[in-house]
CSV table of C-alpha atoms in Angstrom, one decimal:
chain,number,residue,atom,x,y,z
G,654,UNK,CA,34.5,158.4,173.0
G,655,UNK,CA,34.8,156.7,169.6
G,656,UNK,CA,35.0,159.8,167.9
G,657,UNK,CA,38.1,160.4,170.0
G,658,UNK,CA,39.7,157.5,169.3
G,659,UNK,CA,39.1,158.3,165.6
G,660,UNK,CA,40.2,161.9,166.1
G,661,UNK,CA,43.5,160.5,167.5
G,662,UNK,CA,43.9,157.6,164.9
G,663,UNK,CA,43.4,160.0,162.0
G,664,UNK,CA,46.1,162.5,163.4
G,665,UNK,CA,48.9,159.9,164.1
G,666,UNK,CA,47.9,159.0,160.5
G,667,UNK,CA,49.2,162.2,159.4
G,668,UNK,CA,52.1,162.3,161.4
G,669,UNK,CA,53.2,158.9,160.2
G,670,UNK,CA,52.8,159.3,156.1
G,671,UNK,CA,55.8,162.0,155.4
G,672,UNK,CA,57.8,159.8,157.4
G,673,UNK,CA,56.5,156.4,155.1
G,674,UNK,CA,57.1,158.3,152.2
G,675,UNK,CA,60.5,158.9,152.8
G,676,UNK,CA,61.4,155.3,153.8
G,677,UNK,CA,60.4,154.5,150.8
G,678,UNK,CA,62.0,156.8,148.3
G,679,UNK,CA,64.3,154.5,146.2
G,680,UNK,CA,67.1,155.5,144.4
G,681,UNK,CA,65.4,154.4,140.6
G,682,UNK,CA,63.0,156.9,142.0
G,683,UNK,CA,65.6,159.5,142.1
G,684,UNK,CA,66.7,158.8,138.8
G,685,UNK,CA,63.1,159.0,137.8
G,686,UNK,CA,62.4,162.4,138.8
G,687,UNK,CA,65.7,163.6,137.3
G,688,UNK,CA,66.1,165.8,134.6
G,689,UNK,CA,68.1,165.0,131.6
G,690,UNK,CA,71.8,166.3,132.1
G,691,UNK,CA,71.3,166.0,136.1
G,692,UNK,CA,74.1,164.7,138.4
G,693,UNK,CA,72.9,162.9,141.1
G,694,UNK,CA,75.1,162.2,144.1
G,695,UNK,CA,74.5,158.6,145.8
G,696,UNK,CA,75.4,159.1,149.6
G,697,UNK,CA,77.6,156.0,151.1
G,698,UNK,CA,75.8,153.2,152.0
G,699,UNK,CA,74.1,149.9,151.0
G,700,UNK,CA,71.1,150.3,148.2
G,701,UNK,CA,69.7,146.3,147.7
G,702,UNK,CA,67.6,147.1,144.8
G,703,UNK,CA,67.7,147.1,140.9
G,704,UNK,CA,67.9,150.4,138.6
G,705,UNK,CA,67.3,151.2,134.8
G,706,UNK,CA,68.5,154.7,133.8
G,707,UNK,CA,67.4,155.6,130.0
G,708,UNK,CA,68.6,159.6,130.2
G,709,UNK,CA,71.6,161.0,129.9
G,710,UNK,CA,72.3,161.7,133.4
G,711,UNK,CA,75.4,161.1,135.9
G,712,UNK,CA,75.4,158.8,139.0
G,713,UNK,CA,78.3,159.6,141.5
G,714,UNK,CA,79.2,157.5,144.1
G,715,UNK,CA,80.1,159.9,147.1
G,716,UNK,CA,82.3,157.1,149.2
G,717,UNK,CA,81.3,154.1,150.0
G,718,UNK,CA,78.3,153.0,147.9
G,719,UNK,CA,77.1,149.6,147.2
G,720,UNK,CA,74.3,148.4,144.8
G,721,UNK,CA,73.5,145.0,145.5
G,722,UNK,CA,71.0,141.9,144.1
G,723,UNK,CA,70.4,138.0,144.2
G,724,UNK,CA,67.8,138.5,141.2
G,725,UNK,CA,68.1,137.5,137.9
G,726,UNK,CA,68.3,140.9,136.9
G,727,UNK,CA,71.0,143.2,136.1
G,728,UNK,CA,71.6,145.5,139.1
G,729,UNK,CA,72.4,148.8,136.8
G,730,UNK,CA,70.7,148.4,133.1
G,731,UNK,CA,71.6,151.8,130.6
G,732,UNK,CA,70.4,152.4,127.3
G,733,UNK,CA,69.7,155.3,125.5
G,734,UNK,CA,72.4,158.1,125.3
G,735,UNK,CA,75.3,159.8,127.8
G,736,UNK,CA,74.5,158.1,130.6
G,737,UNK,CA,77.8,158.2,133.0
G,738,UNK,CA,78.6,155.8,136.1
G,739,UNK,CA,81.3,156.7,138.6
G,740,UNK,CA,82.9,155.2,142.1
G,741,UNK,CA,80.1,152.6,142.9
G,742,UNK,CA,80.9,148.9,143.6
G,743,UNK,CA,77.9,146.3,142.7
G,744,UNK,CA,77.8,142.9,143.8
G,745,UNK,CA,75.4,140.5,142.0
G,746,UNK,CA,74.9,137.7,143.8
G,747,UNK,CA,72.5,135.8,141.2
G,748,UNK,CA,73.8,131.8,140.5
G,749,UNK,CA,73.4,131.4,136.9
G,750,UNK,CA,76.7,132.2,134.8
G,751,UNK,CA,74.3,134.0,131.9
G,752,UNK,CA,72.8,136.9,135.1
G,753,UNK,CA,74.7,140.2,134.6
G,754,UNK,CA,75.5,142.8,136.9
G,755,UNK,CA,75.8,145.8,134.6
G,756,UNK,CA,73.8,145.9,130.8
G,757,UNK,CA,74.7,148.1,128.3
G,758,UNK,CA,72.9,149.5,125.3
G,759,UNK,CA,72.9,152.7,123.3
G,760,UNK,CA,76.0,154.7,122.9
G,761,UNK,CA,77.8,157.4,124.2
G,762,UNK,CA,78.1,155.9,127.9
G,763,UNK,CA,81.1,156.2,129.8
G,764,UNK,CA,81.6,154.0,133.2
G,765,UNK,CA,84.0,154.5,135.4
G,766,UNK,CA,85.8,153.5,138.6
G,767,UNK,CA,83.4,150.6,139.2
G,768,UNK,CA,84.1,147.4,141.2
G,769,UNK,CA,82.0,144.9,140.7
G,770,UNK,CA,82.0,141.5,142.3
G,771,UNK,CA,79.8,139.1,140.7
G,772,UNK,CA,79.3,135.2,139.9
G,773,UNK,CA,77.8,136.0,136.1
G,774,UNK,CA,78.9,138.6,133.7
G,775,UNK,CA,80.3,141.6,134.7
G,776,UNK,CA,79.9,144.3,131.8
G,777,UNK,CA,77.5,143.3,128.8
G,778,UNK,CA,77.3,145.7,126.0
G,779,UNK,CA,74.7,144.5,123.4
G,780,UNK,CA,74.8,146.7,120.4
G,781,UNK,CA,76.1,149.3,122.0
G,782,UNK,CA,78.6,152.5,120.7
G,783,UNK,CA,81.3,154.6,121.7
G,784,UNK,CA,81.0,153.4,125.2
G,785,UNK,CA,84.2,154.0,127.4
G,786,UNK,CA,84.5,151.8,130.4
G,787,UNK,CA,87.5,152.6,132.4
G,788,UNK,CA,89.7,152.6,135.6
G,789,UNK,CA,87.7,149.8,136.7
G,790,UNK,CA,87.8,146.5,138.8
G,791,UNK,CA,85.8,143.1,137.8
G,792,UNK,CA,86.1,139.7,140.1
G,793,UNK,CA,83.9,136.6,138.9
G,794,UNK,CA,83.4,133.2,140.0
G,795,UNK,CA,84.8,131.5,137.1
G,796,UNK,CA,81.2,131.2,135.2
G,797,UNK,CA,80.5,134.4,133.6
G,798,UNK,CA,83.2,136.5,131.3
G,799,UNK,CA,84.0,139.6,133.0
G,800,UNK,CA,82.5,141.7,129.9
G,801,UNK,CA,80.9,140.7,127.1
G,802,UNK,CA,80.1,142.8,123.8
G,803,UNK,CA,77.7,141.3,121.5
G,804,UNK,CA,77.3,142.9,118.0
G,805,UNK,CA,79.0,146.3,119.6
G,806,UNK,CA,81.4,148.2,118.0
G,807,UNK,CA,83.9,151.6,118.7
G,808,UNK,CA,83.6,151.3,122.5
G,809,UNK,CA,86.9,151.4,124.5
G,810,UNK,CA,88.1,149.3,127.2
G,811,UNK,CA,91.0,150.8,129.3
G,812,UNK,CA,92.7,150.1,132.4
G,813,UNK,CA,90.3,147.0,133.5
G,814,UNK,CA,91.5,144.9,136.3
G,815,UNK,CA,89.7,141.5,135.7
G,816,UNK,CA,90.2,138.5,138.2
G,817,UNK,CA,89.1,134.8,138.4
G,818,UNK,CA,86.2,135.0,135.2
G,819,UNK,CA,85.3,132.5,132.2
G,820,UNK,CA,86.2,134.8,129.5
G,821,UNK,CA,88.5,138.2,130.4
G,822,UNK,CA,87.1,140.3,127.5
G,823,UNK,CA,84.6,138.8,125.2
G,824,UNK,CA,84.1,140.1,121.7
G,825,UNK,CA,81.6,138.5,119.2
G,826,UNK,CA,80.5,140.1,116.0
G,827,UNK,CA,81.9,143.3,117.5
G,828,UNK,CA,84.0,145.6,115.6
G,829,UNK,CA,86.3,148.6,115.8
G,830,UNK,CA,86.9,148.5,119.3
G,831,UNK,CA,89.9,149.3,121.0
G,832,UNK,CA,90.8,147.2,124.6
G,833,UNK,CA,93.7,149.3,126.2
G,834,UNK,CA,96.1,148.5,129.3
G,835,UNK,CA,93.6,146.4,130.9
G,836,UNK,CA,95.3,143.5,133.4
G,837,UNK,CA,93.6,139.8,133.4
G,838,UNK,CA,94.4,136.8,135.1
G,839,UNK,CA,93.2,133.8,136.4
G,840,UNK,CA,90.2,133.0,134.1
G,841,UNK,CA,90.3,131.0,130.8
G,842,UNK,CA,91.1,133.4,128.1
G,843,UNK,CA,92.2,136.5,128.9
G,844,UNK,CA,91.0,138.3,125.2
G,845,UNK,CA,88.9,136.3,123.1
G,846,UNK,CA,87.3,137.5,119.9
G,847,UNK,CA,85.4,135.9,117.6
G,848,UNK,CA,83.8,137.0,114.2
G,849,UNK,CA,85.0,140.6,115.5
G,850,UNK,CA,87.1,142.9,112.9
G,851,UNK,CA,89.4,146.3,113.3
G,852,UNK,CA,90.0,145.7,116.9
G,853,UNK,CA,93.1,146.9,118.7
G,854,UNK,CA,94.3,145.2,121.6
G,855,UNK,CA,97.7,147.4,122.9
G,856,UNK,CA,99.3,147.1,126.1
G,857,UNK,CA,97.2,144.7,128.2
G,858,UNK,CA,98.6,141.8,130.5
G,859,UNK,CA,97.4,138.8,130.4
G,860,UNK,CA,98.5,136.3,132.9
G,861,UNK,CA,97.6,132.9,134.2
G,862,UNK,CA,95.4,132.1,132.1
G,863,UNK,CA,94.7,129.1,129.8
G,864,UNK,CA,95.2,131.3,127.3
G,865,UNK,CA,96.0,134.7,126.7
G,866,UNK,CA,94.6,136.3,124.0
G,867,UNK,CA,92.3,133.8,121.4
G,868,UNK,CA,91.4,135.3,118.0
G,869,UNK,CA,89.1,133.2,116.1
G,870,UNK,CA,87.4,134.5,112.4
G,871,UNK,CA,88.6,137.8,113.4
G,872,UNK,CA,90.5,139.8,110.4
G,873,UNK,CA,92.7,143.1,110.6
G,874,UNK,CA,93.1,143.4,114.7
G,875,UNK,CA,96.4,145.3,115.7
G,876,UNK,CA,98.0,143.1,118.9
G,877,UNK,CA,100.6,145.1,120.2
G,878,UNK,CA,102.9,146.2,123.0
G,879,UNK,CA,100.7,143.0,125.4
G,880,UNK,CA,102.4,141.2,128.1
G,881,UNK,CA,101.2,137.7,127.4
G,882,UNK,CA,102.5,135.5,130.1
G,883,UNK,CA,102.4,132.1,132.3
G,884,UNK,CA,99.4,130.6,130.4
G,885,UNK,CA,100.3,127.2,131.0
G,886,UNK,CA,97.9,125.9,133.5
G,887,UNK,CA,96.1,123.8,130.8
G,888,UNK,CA,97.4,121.2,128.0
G,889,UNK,CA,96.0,123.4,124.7
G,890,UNK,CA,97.5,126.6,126.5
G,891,UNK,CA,99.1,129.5,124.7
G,892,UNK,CA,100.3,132.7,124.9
G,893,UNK,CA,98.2,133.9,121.4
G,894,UNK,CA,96.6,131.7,118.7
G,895,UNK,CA,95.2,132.9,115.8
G,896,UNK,CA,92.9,130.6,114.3
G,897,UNK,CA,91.0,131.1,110.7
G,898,UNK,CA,92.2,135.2,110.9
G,899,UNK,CA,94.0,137.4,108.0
G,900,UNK,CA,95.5,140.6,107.8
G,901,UNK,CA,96.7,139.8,111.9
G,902,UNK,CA,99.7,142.4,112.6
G,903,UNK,CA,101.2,140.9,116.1
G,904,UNK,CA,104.1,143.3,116.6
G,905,UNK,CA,106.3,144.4,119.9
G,906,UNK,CA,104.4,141.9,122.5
G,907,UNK,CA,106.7,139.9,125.2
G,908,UNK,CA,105.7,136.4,125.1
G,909,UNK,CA,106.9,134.5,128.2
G,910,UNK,CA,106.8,131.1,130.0
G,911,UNK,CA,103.8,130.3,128.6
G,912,UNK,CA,103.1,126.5,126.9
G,913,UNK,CA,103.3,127.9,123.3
G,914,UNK,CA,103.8,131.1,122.6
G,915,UNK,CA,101.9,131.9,119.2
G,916,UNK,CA,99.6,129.4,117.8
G,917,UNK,CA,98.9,129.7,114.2
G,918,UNK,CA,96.1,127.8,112.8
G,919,UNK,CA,94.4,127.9,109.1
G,920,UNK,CA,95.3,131.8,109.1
G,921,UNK,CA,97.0,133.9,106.7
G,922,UNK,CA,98.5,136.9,105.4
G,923,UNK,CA,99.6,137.9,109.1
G,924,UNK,CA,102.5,139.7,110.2
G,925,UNK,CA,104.6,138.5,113.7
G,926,UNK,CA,107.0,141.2,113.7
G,927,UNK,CA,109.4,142.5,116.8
G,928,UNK,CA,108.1,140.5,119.6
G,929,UNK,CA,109.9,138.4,122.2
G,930,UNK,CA,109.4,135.1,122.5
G,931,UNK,CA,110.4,133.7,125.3
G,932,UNK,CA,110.9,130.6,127.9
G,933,UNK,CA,107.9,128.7,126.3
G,934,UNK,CA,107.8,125.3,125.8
G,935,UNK,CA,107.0,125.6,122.5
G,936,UNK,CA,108.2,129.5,120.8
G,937,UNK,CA,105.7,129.5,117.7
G,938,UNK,CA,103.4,126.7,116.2
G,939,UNK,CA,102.1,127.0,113.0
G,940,UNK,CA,99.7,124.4,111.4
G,941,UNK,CA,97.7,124.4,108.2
G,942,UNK,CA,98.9,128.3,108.0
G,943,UNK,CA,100.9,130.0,104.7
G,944,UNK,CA,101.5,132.8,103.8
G,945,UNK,CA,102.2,134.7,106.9
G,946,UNK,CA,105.4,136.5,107.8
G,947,UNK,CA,107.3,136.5,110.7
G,948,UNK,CA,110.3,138.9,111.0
G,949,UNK,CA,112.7,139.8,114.0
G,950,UNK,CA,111.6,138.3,116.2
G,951,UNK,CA,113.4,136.8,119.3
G,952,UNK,CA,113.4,133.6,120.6
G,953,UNK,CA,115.2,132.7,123.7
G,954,UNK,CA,114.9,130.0,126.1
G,955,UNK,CA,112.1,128.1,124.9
G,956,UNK,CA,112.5,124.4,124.5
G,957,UNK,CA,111.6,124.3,121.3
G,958,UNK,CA,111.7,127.3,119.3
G,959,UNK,CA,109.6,126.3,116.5
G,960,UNK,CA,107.2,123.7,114.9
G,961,UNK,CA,105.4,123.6,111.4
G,962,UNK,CA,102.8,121.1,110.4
G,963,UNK,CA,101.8,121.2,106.5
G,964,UNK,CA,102.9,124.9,106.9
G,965,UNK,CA,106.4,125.3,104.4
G,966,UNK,CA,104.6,128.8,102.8
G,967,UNK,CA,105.4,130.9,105.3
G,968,UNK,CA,108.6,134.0,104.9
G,969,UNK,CA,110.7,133.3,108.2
G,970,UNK,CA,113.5,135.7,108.0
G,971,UNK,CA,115.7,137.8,110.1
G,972,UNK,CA,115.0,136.5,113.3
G,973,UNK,CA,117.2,136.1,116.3
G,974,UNK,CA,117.1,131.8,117.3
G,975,UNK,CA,119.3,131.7,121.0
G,976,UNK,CA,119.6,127.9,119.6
G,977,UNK,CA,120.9,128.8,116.0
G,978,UNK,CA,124.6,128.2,114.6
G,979,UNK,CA,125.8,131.3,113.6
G,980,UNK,CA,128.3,132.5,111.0
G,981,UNK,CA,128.3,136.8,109.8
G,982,UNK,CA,131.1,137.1,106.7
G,983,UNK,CA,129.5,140.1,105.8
G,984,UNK,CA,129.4,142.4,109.2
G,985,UNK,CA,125.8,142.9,108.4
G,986,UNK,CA,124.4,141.2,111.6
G,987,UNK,CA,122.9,138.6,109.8
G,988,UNK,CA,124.0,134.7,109.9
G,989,UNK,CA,124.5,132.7,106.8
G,990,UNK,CA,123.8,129.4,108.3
G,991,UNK,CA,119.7,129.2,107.7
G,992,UNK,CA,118.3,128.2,111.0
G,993,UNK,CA,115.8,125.1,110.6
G,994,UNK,CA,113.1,124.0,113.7
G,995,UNK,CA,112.9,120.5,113.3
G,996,UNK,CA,109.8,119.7,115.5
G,997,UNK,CA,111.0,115.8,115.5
G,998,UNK,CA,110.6,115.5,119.4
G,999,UNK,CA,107.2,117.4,119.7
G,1000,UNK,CA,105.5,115.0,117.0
G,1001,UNK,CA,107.3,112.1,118.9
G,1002,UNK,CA,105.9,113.3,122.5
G,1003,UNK,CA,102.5,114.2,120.8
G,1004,UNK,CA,102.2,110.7,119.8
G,1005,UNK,CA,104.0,109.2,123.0
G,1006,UNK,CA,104.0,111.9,125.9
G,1007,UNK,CA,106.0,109.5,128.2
G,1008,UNK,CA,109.0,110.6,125.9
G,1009,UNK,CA,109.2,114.1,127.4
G,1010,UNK,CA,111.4,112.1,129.7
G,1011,UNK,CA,114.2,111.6,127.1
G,1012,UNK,CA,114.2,115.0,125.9
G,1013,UNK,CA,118.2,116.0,125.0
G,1014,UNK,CA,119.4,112.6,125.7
G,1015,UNK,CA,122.1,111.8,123.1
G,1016,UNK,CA,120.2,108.7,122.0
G,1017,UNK,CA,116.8,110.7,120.9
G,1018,UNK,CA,119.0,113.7,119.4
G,1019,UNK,CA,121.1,110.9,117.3
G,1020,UNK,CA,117.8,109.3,116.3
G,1021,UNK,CA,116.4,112.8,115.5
G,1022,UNK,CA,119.8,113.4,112.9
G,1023,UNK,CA,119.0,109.7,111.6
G,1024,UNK,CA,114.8,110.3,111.3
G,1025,UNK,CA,114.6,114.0,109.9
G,1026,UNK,CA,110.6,115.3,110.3
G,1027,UNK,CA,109.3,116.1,106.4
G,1028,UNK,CA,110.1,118.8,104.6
G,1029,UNK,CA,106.3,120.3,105.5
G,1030,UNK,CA,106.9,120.7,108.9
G,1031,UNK,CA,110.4,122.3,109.0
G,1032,UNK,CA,110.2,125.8,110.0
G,1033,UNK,CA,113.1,127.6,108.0
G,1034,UNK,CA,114.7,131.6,108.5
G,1035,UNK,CA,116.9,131.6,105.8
G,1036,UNK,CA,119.1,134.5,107.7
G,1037,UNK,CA,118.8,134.3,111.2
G,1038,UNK,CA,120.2,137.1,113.1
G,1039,UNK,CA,123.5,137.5,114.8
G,1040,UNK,CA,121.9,139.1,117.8
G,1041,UNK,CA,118.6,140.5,120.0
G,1042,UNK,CA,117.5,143.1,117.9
G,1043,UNK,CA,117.2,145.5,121.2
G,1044,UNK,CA,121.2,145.0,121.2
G,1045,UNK,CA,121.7,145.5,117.5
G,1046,UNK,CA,120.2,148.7,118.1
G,1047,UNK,CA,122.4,149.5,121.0
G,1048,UNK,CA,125.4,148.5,120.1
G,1049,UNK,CA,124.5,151.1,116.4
G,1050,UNK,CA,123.7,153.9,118.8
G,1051,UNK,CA,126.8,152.5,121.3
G,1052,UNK,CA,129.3,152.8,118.1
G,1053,UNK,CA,127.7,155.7,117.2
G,1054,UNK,CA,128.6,157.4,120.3
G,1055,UNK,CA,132.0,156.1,120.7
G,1056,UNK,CA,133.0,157.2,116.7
G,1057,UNK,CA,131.4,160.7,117.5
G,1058,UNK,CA,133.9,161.0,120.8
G,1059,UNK,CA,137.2,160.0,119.1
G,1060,UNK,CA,136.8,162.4,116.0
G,1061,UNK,CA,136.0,164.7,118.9
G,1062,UNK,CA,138.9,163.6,120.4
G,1063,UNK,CA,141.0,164.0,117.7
G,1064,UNK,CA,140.3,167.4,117.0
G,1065,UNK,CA,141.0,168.5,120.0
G,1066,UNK,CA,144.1,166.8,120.2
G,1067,UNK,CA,144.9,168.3,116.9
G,1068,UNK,CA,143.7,171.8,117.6
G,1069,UNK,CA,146.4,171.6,120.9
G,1070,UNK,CA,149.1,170.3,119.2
G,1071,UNK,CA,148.9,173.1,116.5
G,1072,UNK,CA,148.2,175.9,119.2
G,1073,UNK,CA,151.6,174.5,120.9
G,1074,UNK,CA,153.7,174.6,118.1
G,1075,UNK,CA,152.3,178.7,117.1
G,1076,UNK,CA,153.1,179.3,121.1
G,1077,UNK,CA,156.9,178.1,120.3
């Protein structure tokens, strides 16, 4: 009889360890018994584990696939070379603002149309290369920054939707990348870089933040074409500051309704060229900053245009001031009343804030005429323009158009006239 029993036992044994075996294939062990270049295709559903892929090989989320963990570990770690990530959403769950849901090392990655939800950091690249992360979606809790390069450098960053993070896009000691049409809000700054050179930030928006885009010890970065907007929601707010940078080109970026548009602090040798400045409380700041430039510009509906604090070193020209008196004797477009920012009530309501309540009453304007701020902190454009620069340009191409039809005009009028009179 017990032999029986043993028969049976040994034969359900059998049945039941294929079946066990398969329960517990993981997905790590699928990328572990992959060959280098493979494609493996993740079938929908829920995976609550951790995976470290150091081959180049592709993961492809086939609908709905979710990668999910409350560790302290990142849920996807990469290193090595080529590895590529596409259409998988990971939620990291983990309390501690320094856990990460996606680490990065190596080179030659490329990550795309991830979501990831997470209370930490997002993305961390540390000391990694021509990674692309793209098409993507990043939501935080407010701790971690949504990603983070440390010492990384010629990686790209395109078309990021980042929500509700510490830091939108971190860069520290990380050069020559380029951060490209990504969208953040909601999160403290949108771009910060610090000790990070050769970077090019073109076309992003940055929105409700405290501020939108920080550059601190960071030389030669190209900021260009960015919508930098509504970052007011804190007292030290700003569209852009640049603080302790050089070689800075800030060209074509709309600037709008946020507390101060461009901060300038102990920097120089930067150019502000082209943008629009607009609806700020403050239009540009500089402190402690000479020798930058800052050319055609436009500043409109901010209530004050301009303030300069032991900053008289700096070439303000040819900008358009909606506040300026205006005079052209020449036709050239260009005013010959000098347009001077005297930031008299901004150093009165630093000192006093309850004196934002007087602002434009006739008594502080007359005491402003009486009390002029030094010499060091007016701002000066010695030949303001006559008009937005977008409407210099269109009325050129408008007068243009208009001289081209009337000498067409007139030689068809002519060429009628003299083919009437042969007729006769």
């Amino acid at each position: 009889m017990k032999s029986i029993i043993f028969i049976i036992f040994v034969l359900v044994l059998g049945f039941c360890l294929p079946y066990g075996a398969e329960a517990t294939s993981t997905l790590q062990s699928e990328i572990d018994a992959a060959s280098k270049g493979a494609t493996i295709e993740i079938k929908e559903g829920e995976f609550n584990e951790t995976v470290s892929i150091s081959k180049p090989i592709t993961l492809v989320g086939k609908g709905k696939v979710l990668l999910r963990s409350c560790t302290d570990e990142p849920i996807i770690a990469i290193s090595g070379e080529g590895v590529i990530l596409k259409n998988i959403k990971v939620e990291h769950c983990g309390d501690e603002k320094k856990d990460t849901a996606i680490y990065v090392t190596g080179s030659n990655h490329i990550l795309e149309g991830m979501d990831i939800v997470t209370r930490g950091v997002g993305i961390k690249l540390d000391r990694a290369t021509d990674v692309k992360i793209q098409n993507s979606m990043i939501e935080g809790g407010k701790q971690g920054n949504g990603i983070d390069l440390w010492k990384s450098k010629k990686n790209t960053i395109a078309n990021i939707k980042i929500l509700n993070v510490a830091d939108g896009i971190y860069l520290e000691q990380s050069n020559q990348n380029t951060l490209f049409r990504n969208t953040i809000q909601n999160s403290r700054y949108g771009m910060h870089l610090m000790f990070s050179d050769d970077n090019i930030l073109n076309e992003n928006m940055s929105k409700a933040n405290a501020t939108g885009a920080m550059l601190m010890e960071s030389d030669r970065t190209v900021v260009s074409n960015n919508i930098l907007s509504s970052n007011n929601n804190n007292v030290h707010a700003q569209g852009l500051l640049l603080y302790t940078v050089s070689d800075t080109k800030v060209t074509e970026n709309s600037i709008i309704s946020n507390r101060v548009g461009i901060f300038i602090e102990n920097a120089e040798g930067n150019q502000i060229d082209n943008n629009s400045i607009m609806n700020n409380f403050i239009g540009i700041q500089f402190e402690n900053a000479n020798g930058n430039t800052a050319k055609r510009n436009s500043f409109v509906g901010n209530v004050n245009n301009a303030q300069a604090i032991k900053s008289a070193n700096n070439q303000i020209e040819t900008n358009y001031w909606d506040a300026a008196s205006k005079v052209d004797i020449t036709g050239n477009g260009v005013s010959k009343i000098p347009f001077t920012a005297d930031p008299y009530f901004l150093t009165l309501t630093t000192n006093v804030p309850e004196f934002q309540l007087f602002f434009q009453s006739p008594g502080l304007i007359l005491l402003q005429k009486m009390l002029k701020s030094p010499a060091e902190q007016l701002l000066i454009d010695s030949s303001p323009l006559m008009d937005l620069t977008n409407e210099i340009e269109i009325q050129k191409s408008s007068s243009f158009r208009l001289w081209s039809m009337s000498i067409f005009m007139m030689i068809v009028s002519c060429s009628l006239f003299i083919y009437g009179r042969k007729r006769r």
